[in-house]
C-alpha cells in the first residue's frame, strides 16, 4: 500500500452523534493535513501535523472538531455532536517535505441526517 | 476563506482542443500548485511552480506564474476525454507556510 488510505469511505450518521474518521499516511511522511470539501466547492483547510510539533489547528471550524496523530503516523479526526452542515467529504493528505507536494487519500464522505 | 479564485468555473471543449484555466490569489506566495480531482474524491498533484519561476512544463501541461498580477494559468494541450475532471490551484502563502490554500476549481469537460 503506497498511498494514503482513509476509512470509512462513507459514513452516514444522525445529528448529534460523534464520528471518527481515520487517515493512514504514506509511510515516512512527516506532514499530515486534513481538509473538508463541501459539494462542488474547493478544499477548506482544517488542521496540519508536522512531526512531533504541536499541530496547527487554526482551520478547525468549531470546538466540536478535534484531531490527533498517534506515533507520528495514523491520524483520527473526531467530530462531536455532528450537525447537518458537517456533511462533506473529508480529505487527508500527507507529504514528505513541508510546503511541497501533498498526496491525498480518497476521502471519507460524511452525511449527517 | 479560500485564497484562490479560478476561472472559468466550468469549461467544455472537444478532444484535441487546448484548455486554459486561470487562478488568482491574494497574498505573496512561496509556491503555487495545481491539482486534479476526479469524481469529488482524492486529489492528484500535477505540477508545482515556485515564486521565482515564471513557466513550467510537464508533458501536455504548461503552467505560468505572474507574481506581479498574483495569477497563474494552467494550459492542457491536445486535450483528451480522460482529462475530464476538476482542476484546482493551491498556494502556499509566504507568511503561513504550513498551509495549502485551495481555489474554487474549474470543472473541465472534454467531449470525444
Short mmCIF file of C-alpha atoms in Angstrom, two decimals:
data_model
loop_
_atom_site.label_atom_id
_atom_site.label_comp_id
_atom_site.label_asym_id
_atom_site.label_seq_id
_atom_site.Cartn_x
_atom_site.Cartn_y
_atom_site.Cartn_z
CA UNK A 1 0.00 0.00 0.00
CA UNK A 2 1.92 3.00 -1.24
CA UNK A 3 -0.80 5.60 -0.99
CA UNK A 4 -2.76 7.45 1.67
CA UNK A 5 -5.73 5.48 2.91
CA UNK A 6 -8.81 6.70 4.72
CA UNK A 7 -11.64 4.93 6.46
CA UNK A 8 -14.51 4.65 6.33
CA UNK A 9 -15.17 5.52 2.68
CA UNK A 10 -18.68 6.60 3.55
CA UNK A 11 -20.34 7.40 6.85
CA UNK A 12 -23.97 8.16 7.48
CA UNK A 13 -24.83 9.35 10.97
CA UNK A 14 -27.60 11.03 12.85
CA UNK A 15 -27.42 14.60 14.01
CA UNK A 16 -25.91 14.79 17.48
CA UNK A 17 -23.79 11.65 17.18
CA UNK A 18 -20.00 11.63 17.31
CA UNK A 19 -17.94 10.33 14.39
CA UNK A 20 -14.30 9.34 13.97
CA UNK A 21 -12.52 9.45 10.64
CA UNK A 22 -9.19 7.75 10.16
CA UNK A 23 -6.21 8.52 7.96
CA UNK A 24 -3.17 6.33 7.29
CA UNK A 25 -0.50 8.47 5.64
CA UNK A 26 2.27 7.29 3.38
CA UNK A 27 4.97 5.66 5.47
CA UNK A 28 7.73 8.10 6.33
CA UNK A 29 5.75 11.24 5.58
CA UNK A 30 6.05 13.68 8.45
CA UNK A 31 3.41 16.17 7.31
CA UNK A 32 -0.28 15.30 7.55
CA UNK A 33 -3.22 17.52 6.64
CA UNK A 34 -6.98 17.33 6.98
CA UNK A 35 -9.33 19.20 4.62
CA UNK A 36 -13.06 19.44 4.19
CA UNK A 37 -14.78 19.76 0.84
CA UNK A 38 -18.44 20.62 0.57
CA UNK A 39 -20.36 19.69 -2.56
CA UNK A 40 -18.99 21.49 -5.61
CA UNK A 41 -16.60 23.58 -3.55
CA UNK A 42 -12.86 23.86 -3.09
CA UNK A 43 -10.97 22.43 -0.16
CA UNK A 44 -11.11 24.01 3.28
CA UNK A 45 -8.01 23.54 5.43
CA UNK A 46 -8.77 22.07 8.86
CA UNK A 47 -5.59 21.01 10.65
CA UNK A 48 -1.92 20.27 10.00
CA UNK A 49 0.53 17.98 11.79
CA UNK A 50 4.29 18.15 11.29
CA UNK A 51 6.38 15.52 13.01
CA UNK A 52 6.16 15.85 16.78
CA UNK A 53 5.38 19.56 16.74
CA UNK A 54 2.13 20.97 18.09
CA UNK A 55 -0.49 20.84 15.34
CA UNK A 56 -1.79 23.90 13.54
CA UNK A 57 -5.47 23.82 14.44
CA UNK A 58 -6.32 27.22 13.02
CA UNK A 59 -8.69 25.81 10.39
CA UNK A 60 -10.94 23.83 12.68
CA UNK A 61 -14.41 25.37 12.35
CA UNK A 62 -15.54 24.81 15.94
CA UNK A 63 -14.58 23.12 19.19
CA UNK A 64 -16.66 20.12 18.12
CA UNK A 65 -13.79 19.23 15.80
CA UNK A 66 -10.56 17.70 17.06
CA UNK A 67 -7.77 15.61 15.63
CA UNK A 68 -4.85 13.64 16.90
CA UNK A 69 -1.92 11.88 15.36
CA UNK A 70 -0.55 8.94 17.26
CA UNK A 71 3.08 7.94 16.98
CA UNK A 72 3.61 10.37 14.15
CA UNK A 73 1.64 8.16 11.79
CA UNK A 74 -2.10 7.42 11.86
CA UNK A 75 -4.44 10.35 12.43
CA UNK A 76 -8.02 10.48 13.63
CA UNK A 77 -10.39 13.38 13.04
CA UNK A 78 -13.26 13.44 15.54
CA UNK A 79 -16.44 15.41 15.13
CA UNK A 80 -18.59 15.59 18.22
CA UNK A 81 -22.33 16.27 18.24
CA UNK A 82 -22.48 16.28 14.45
CA UNK A 83 -24.63 18.83 12.65
CA UNK A 84 -26.11 18.67 9.16
CA UNK A 85 -23.70 21.34 7.96
CA UNK A 86 -20.85 18.95 8.78
CA UNK A 87 -21.87 16.85 5.79
CA UNK A 88 -18.98 16.93 3.36
CA UNK A 89 -16.07 14.91 2.03
CA UNK A 90 -13.16 14.88 4.49
CA UNK A 91 -9.81 14.52 2.79
CA UNK A 92 -6.49 13.65 4.33
CA UNK A 93 -3.13 14.31 2.72
CA UNK A 94 0.46 13.58 3.67
CA UNK A 95 3.74 14.98 2.50
CA UNK A 96 7.42 14.24 2.80
CA UNK A 97 8.50 17.83 2.72
CA UNK A 98 6.65 20.73 4.23
CA UNK A 99 5.26 23.20 1.65
CA UNK A 100 5.72 20.75 -1.16
CA UNK A 101 3.58 18.14 -2.90
CA UNK A 102 0.76 16.64 -0.90
CA UNK A 103 -0.56 13.16 -1.55
CA UNK A 104 -4.26 12.78 -0.98
CA UNK A 105 -6.33 9.90 0.23
CA UNK A 106 -9.67 9.01 -1.40
CA UNK A 107 -11.64 10.82 1.30
CA UNK A 108 -14.49 9.98 3.63
CA UNK A 109 -17.92 11.11 2.53
CA UNK A 110 -19.88 12.09 5.66
CA UNK A 111 -23.63 12.53 5.61
CA UNK A 112 -25.35 13.81 8.72
CA UNK A 113 -29.09 13.22 8.70
CA UNK B 1 -11.63 31.88 3.48
CA UNK B 2 -10.03 30.46 0.40
CA UNK B 3 -7.30 32.49 -1.14
CA UNK B 4 -7.59 31.32 -4.73
CA UNK B 5 -10.24 32.13 -7.24
CA UNK B 6 -10.34 30.32 -10.54
CA UNK B 7 -11.95 30.99 -13.82
CA UNK B 8 -13.76 29.79 -15.64
CA UNK B 9 -15.83 27.82 -13.15
CA UNK B 10 -16.66 25.37 -15.91
CA UNK B 11 -15.18 24.69 -19.33
CA UNK B 12 -16.39 22.39 -22.10
CA UNK B 13 -14.23 21.60 -25.11
CA UNK B 14 -13.77 18.96 -27.81
CA UNK B 15 -10.98 16.42 -27.78
CA UNK B 16 -7.85 17.80 -29.36
CA UNK B 17 -8.53 21.38 -28.31
CA UNK B 18 -6.49 23.20 -25.70
CA UNK B 19 -7.90 24.06 -22.29
CA UNK B 20 -6.77 27.10 -20.31
CA UNK B 21 -7.66 27.66 -16.68
CA UNK B 22 -6.72 30.71 -14.65
CA UNK B 23 -6.11 31.20 -10.96
CA UNK B 24 -5.80 34.40 -8.96
CA UNK B 25 -4.64 34.70 -5.37
CA UNK B 26 -4.40 37.42 -2.79
CA UNK B 27 -1.15 37.30 -0.82
CA UNK B 28 2.51 36.64 -1.50
CA UNK B 29 3.29 33.01 -2.01
CA UNK B 30 6.09 30.53 -1.54
CA UNK B 31 4.84 28.31 -4.35
CA UNK B 32 1.71 27.50 -6.33
CA UNK B 33 0.49 24.01 -7.16
CA UNK B 34 -2.13 22.58 -9.48
CA UNK B 35 -4.18 19.52 -8.58
CA UNK B 36 -6.72 17.42 -10.42
CA UNK B 37 -9.75 15.79 -8.84
CA UNK B 38 -11.93 13.08 -10.35
CA UNK B 39 -15.45 12.43 -9.11
CA UNK B 40 -15.18 14.57 -5.98
CA UNK B 41 -12.65 12.31 -4.27
CA UNK B 42 -8.89 12.37 -3.78
CA UNK B 43 -6.74 14.94 -5.49
CA UNK B 44 -3.70 14.23 -7.63
CA UNK B 45 -0.79 16.62 -7.74
CA UNK B 46 0.01 17.82 -11.26
CA UNK B 47 2.73 20.44 -11.04
CA UNK B 48 4.40 22.87 -8.64
CA UNK B 49 5.82 26.25 -9.61
CA UNK B 50 7.90 28.31 -7.22
CA UNK B 51 7.56 32.04 -6.72
CA UNK B 52 10.82 32.72 -8.56
CA UNK B 53 9.74 30.71 -11.61
CA UNK B 54 7.64 32.04 -14.46
CA UNK B 55 6.83 28.97 -16.52
CA UNK B 56 6.96 25.23 -16.13
CA UNK B 57 6.11 22.28 -18.37
CA UNK B 58 5.14 18.70 -17.67
CA UNK B 59 4.03 16.60 -20.61
CA UNK B 60 0.91 18.26 -22.05
CA UNK B 61 0.72 20.69 -19.14
CA UNK B 62 2.09 24.20 -19.16
CA UNK B 63 1.86 26.42 -16.09
CA UNK B 64 2.69 30.10 -15.92
CA UNK B 65 3.03 32.31 -12.88
CA UNK B 66 2.86 36.10 -12.75
CA UNK B 67 3.59 37.19 -9.19
CA UNK B 68 3.09 40.87 -10.06
CA UNK B 69 -0.50 40.10 -11.02
CA UNK B 70 -0.87 37.33 -8.43
CA UNK B 71 -2.13 34.97 -11.07
CA UNK B 72 -1.34 31.64 -12.67
CA UNK B 73 -2.63 29.71 -15.64
CA UNK B 74 -2.76 26.03 -16.47
CA UNK B 75 -2.80 25.04 -20.12
CA UNK B 76 -3.63 21.50 -21.18
CA UNK B 77 -2.75 20.93 -24.81
CA UNK B 78 -4.35 18.39 -27.15
CA UNK B 79 -6.98 17.51 -24.56
CA UNK B 80 -8.42 14.02 -24.21
CA UNK B 81 -11.72 12.77 -22.82
CA UNK B 82 -9.72 11.34 -19.90
CA UNK B 83 -8.73 14.89 -18.92
CA UNK B 84 -12.32 15.47 -17.77
CA UNK B 85 -12.02 16.43 -14.10
CA UNK B 86 -11.95 19.37 -11.72
CA UNK B 87 -8.71 21.31 -11.55
CA UNK B 88 -7.64 23.29 -8.50
CA UNK B 89 -4.84 25.71 -7.91
CA UNK B 90 -3.38 25.84 -4.42
CA UNK B 91 -0.95 28.29 -2.90
CA UNK B 92 1.49 28.11 -0.02
CA UNK B 93 1.38 31.62 1.48
CA UNK B 94 4.78 33.10 2.21
CA UNK B 95 3.62 34.21 5.65
CA UNK B 96 1.94 30.92 6.59
CA UNK B 97 3.90 28.14 5.01
CA UNK B 98 2.15 25.38 6.94
CA UNK B 99 -0.96 25.77 4.81
CA UNK B 100 -2.01 24.93 1.27
CA UNK B 101 -4.86 27.24 0.30
CA UNK B 102 -7.09 25.93 -2.45
CA UNK B 103 -9.02 27.79 -5.08
CA UNK B 104 -12.59 27.09 -6.03
CA UNK B 105 -11.71 24.94 -9.00
CA UNK B 106 -12.53 24.67 -12.68
CA UNK B 107 -14.68 21.81 -13.91
CA UNK B 108 -13.35 20.68 -17.27
CA UNK B 109 -15.44 18.53 -19.60
CA UNK B 110 -13.74 17.15 -22.69
CA UNK B 111 -16.11 15.66 -25.26
CA UNK B 112 -14.87 12.85 -27.52
#
